[in-house]
XYZ file of C-alpha atoms in Angstrom:
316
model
C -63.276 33.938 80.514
C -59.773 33.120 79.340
C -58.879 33.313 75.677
C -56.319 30.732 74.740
C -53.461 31.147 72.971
C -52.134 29.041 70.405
C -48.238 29.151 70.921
C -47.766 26.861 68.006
C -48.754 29.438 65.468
C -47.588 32.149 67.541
C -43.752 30.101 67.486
C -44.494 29.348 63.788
C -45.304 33.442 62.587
C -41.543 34.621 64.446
C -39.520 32.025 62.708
C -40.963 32.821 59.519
C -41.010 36.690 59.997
C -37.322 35.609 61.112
C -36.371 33.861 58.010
C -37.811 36.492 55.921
C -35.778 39.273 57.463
C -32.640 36.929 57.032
C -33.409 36.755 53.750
C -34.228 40.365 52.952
C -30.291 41.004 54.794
C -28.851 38.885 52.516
C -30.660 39.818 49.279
C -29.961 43.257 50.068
C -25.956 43.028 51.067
C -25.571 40.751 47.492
C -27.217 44.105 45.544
C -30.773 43.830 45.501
C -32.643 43.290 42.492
C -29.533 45.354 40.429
C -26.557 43.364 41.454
C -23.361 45.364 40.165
C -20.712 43.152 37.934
C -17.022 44.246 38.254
C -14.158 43.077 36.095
C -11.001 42.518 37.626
C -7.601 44.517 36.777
C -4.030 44.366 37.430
C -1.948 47.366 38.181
C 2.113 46.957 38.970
C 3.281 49.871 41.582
C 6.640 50.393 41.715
C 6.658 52.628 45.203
C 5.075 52.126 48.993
C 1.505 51.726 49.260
C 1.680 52.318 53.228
C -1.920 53.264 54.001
C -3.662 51.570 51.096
C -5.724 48.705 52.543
C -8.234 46.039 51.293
C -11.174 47.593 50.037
C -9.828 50.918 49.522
C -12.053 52.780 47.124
C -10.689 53.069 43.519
C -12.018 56.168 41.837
C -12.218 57.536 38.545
C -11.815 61.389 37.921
C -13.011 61.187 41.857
C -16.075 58.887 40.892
C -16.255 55.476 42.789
C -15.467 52.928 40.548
C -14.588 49.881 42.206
C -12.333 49.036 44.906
C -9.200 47.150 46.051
C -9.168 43.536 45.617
C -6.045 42.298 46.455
C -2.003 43.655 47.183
C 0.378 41.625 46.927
C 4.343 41.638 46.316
C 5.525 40.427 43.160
C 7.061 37.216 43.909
C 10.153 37.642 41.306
C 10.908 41.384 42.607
C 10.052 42.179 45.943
C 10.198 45.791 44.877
C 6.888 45.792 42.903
C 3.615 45.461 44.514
C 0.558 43.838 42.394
C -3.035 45.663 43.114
C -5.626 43.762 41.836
C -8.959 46.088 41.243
C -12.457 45.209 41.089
C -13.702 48.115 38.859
C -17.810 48.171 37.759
C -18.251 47.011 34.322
C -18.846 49.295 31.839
C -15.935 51.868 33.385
C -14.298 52.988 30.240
C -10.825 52.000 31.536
C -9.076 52.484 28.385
C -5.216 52.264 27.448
C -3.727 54.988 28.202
C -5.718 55.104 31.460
C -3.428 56.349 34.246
C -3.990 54.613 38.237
C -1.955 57.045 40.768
C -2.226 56.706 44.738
C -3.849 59.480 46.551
C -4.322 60.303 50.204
C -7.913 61.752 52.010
C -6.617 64.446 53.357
C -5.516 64.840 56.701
C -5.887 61.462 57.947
C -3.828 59.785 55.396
C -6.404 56.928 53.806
C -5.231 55.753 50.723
C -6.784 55.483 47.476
C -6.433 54.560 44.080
C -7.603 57.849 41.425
C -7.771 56.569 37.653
C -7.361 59.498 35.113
C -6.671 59.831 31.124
C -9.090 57.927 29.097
C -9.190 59.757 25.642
C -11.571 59.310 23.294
C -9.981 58.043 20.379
C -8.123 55.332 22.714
C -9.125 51.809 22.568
C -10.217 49.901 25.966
C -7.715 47.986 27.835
C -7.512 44.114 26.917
C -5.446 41.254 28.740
C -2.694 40.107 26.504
C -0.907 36.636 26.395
C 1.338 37.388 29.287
C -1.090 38.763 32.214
C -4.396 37.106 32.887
C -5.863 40.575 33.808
C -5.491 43.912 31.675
C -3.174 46.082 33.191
C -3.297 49.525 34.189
C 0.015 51.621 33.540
C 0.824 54.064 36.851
C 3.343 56.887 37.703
C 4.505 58.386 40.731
C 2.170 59.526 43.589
C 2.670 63.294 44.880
C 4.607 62.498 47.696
C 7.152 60.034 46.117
C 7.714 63.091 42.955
C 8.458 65.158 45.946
C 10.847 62.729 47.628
C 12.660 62.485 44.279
C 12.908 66.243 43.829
C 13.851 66.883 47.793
C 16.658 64.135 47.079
C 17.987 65.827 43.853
C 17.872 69.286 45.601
C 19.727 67.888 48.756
C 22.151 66.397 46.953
C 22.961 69.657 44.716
C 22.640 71.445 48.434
C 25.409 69.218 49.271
C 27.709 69.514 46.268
C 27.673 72.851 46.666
C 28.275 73.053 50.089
C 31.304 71.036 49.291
C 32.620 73.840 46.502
C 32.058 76.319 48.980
C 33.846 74.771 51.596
C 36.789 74.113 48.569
C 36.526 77.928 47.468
C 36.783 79.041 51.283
C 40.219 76.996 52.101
C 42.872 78.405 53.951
C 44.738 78.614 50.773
C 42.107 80.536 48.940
C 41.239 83.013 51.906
C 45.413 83.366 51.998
C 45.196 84.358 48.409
C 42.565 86.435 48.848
C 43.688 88.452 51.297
C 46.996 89.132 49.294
C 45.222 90.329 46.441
C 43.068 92.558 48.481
C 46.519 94.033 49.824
C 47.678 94.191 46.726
C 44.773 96.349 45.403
C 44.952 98.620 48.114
C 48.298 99.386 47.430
C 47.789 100.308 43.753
C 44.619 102.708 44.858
C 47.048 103.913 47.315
C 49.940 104.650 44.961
C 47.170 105.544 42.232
C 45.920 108.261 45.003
C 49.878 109.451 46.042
C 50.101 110.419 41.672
C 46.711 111.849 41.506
C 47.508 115.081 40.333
C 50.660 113.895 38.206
C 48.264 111.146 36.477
C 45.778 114.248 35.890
C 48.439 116.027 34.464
C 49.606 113.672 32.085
C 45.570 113.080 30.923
C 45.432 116.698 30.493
C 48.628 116.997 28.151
C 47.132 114.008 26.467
C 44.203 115.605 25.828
C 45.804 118.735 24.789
C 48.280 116.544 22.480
C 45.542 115.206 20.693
C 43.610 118.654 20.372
C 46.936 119.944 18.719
C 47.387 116.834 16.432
C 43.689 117.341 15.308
C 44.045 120.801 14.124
C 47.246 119.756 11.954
C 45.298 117.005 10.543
C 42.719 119.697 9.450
C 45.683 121.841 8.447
C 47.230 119.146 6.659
C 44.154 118.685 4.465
C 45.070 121.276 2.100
C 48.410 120.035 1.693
C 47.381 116.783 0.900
C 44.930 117.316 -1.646
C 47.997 119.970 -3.547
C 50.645 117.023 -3.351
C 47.974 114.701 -4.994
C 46.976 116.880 -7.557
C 50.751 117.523 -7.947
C 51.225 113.931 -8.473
C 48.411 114.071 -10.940
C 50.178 116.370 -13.102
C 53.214 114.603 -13.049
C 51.691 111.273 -14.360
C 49.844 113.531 -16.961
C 52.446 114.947 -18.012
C 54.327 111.940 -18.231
C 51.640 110.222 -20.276
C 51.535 113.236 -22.957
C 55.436 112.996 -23.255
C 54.870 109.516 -23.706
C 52.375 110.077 -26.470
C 54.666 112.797 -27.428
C 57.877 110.418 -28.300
C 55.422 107.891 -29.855
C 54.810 110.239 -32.300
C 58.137 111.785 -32.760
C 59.498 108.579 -33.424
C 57.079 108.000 -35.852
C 58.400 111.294 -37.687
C 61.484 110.263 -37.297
C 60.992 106.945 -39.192
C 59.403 108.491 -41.940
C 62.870 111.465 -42.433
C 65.126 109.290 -43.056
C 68.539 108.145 -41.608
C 69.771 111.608 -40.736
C 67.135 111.950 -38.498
C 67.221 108.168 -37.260
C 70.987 109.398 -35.694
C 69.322 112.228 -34.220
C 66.381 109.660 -32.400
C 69.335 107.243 -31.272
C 70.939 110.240 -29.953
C 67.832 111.284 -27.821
C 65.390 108.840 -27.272
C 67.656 107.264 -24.517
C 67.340 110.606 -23.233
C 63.857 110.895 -23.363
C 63.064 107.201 -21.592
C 65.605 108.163 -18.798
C 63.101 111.360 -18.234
C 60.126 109.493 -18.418
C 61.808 106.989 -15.901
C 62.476 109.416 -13.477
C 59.291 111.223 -14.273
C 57.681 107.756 -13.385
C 59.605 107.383 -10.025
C 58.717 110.722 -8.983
C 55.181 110.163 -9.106
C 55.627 106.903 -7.231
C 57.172 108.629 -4.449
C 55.060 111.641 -4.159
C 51.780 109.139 -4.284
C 53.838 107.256 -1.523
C 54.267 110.629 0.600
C 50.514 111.447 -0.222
C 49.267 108.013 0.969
C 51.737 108.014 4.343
C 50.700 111.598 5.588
C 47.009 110.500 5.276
C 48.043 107.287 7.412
C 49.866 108.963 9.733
C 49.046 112.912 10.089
C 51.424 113.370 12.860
C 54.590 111.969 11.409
C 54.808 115.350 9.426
C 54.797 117.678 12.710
C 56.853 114.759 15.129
C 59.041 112.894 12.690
C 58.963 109.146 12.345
C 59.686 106.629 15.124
C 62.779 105.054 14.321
C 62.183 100.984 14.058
C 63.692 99.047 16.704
C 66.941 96.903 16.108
C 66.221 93.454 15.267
C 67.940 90.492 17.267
C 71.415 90.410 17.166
C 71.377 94.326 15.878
C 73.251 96.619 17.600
C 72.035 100.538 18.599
C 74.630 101.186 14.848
C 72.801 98.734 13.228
C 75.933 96.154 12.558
C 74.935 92.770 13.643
C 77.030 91.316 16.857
C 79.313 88.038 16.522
């Protein structure tokens, strides 16, 4: 006995079980039951974004965080490229937040890594001039070393061009005469060794002898000062001395007045010359301590001025 099959109910269960799996695809792909909200931000790059494509993951601190919208140049400077993010909200993407491009390793994916975020910073708000807030960058890895290989290439080549400048034909000329030259004075330096060691040896000898007599000379010195000494105090008491003898003398009388005319020029013409000789021997003292030697050698005679003649008369 055949059982019969209704194919109107059996036609009827598959398109329903159809349109429920449909459905189920679709609620699923739109987010389930939880379906995420994104806001959308603007970030201005100023550098190639080879490799960066449509949906490229934007991450924050390496946390997925939203993707890329859009990229677009900037119509009024071609240079710029506008990136458009769709970021979950509720991402604290906050003022001084940072966007910088990245690569996955070795096979060269772009991506967009957010950093900074401090906590005292306010969020990021649109202002009056962009409809979408707008995320400050800086310079990927590879375009920081691009700039520094540039600046390094171009010092290379400055100075490879002060080399080649310092190496000229002129320069290596000059170079090679003054190498000459120095080999000549160590040869004519070598040719006088033993004279040259001969000479330091007298030197040294010289100044071994002019040390002694400035030890010898010590003595000396310290009798002419005290000499000199003597003679100023024995000027002083001879000046006390005719203070008070002309205060005698005032109170004799006139006899004795003729007698103080009479001497006291004497007197100040002694204490002049007393005076003069203390000068000079203070003078000797003083030039024997500059110059020790000058007793034992003499003193080098000053040379003639212009126009002065060996005789010292001046030439017409």
């Amino acid at each position: 006995m055949e059982t019969k099959v209704n194919y109107a109910v059996v036609g009827a269960f598959v398109l329903l079980l159809a349109t429920v799996l449909v459905a189920a695809a679709l609620w699923l792909a739109a987010g389930g039951a939880i379906q995420k909200k994104y806001d959308i931000y603007l970030a201005i790059e100023e550098e190639s974004v080879a490799g960066l494509n449509l949906n490229a993951p934007v991450k924050y601190n390496g946390v997925d965080v939203g993707k890329v919208r859009q990229i677009q140049l900037d119509p009024g400077n071609p240079e710029r490229v506008n990136l458009l993010f769709a970021i979950e909200r509720g991402t604290p993407i906050k003022e001084d937040t940072v966007a910088v491009l990245k690569t996955q390793g070795l096979t060269g994916i772009a991506y967009v890594e957010l950093s900074g975020g401090a906590d005292h910073a306010p969020l990021l708000q649109a202002t009056a001039d962009n409809e979408y807030p707008v995320i400050r960058t800086k310079p990927s890895l590879s375009t920081r070393l691009e700039n520094v290989l540039t600046s390094v290439l171009a010092k290379l080549d400055a100075s490879s061009s002060h080399l080649n400048d310092i190496l000229s034909a002129e320069n290596q000329a000059a170079f090679k005469n003054s190498l000459a030259d120095i080999a000549s004075v160590a040869h004519t330096l070598a040719a006088r060794k033993e004279s040259i060691d001969a000479g330091l040896v007298d030197a040294a000898r010289l100044f071994a002898h002019a040390s002694q007599a400035s030890v010898k000379l010590e003595p000396a010195l310290d009798r002419i000062g005290r000499a000199a000494d003597a003679v100023e105090k024995m000027g002083n008491e001879v000046t006390r001395t005719s203070a008070s003898a002309g205060k005698t003398i005032n109170s004799v009388g006139s006899d004795v007045g003729r007698f103080t005319a009479e001497t006291m020029p004497e007197l100040e013409r002694l204490l002049r010359e007393l005076s003069v000789l203390s000068t000079s021997l203070r003078r000797l003292s003083e030039q024997i301590e500059r110059d020790p030697s000058g007793l034992l050698f003499g003193h080098r005679p000053l040379p003639n001025g212009p126009g002065e003649s060996s005789a010292g008369v001046s030439q017409p």
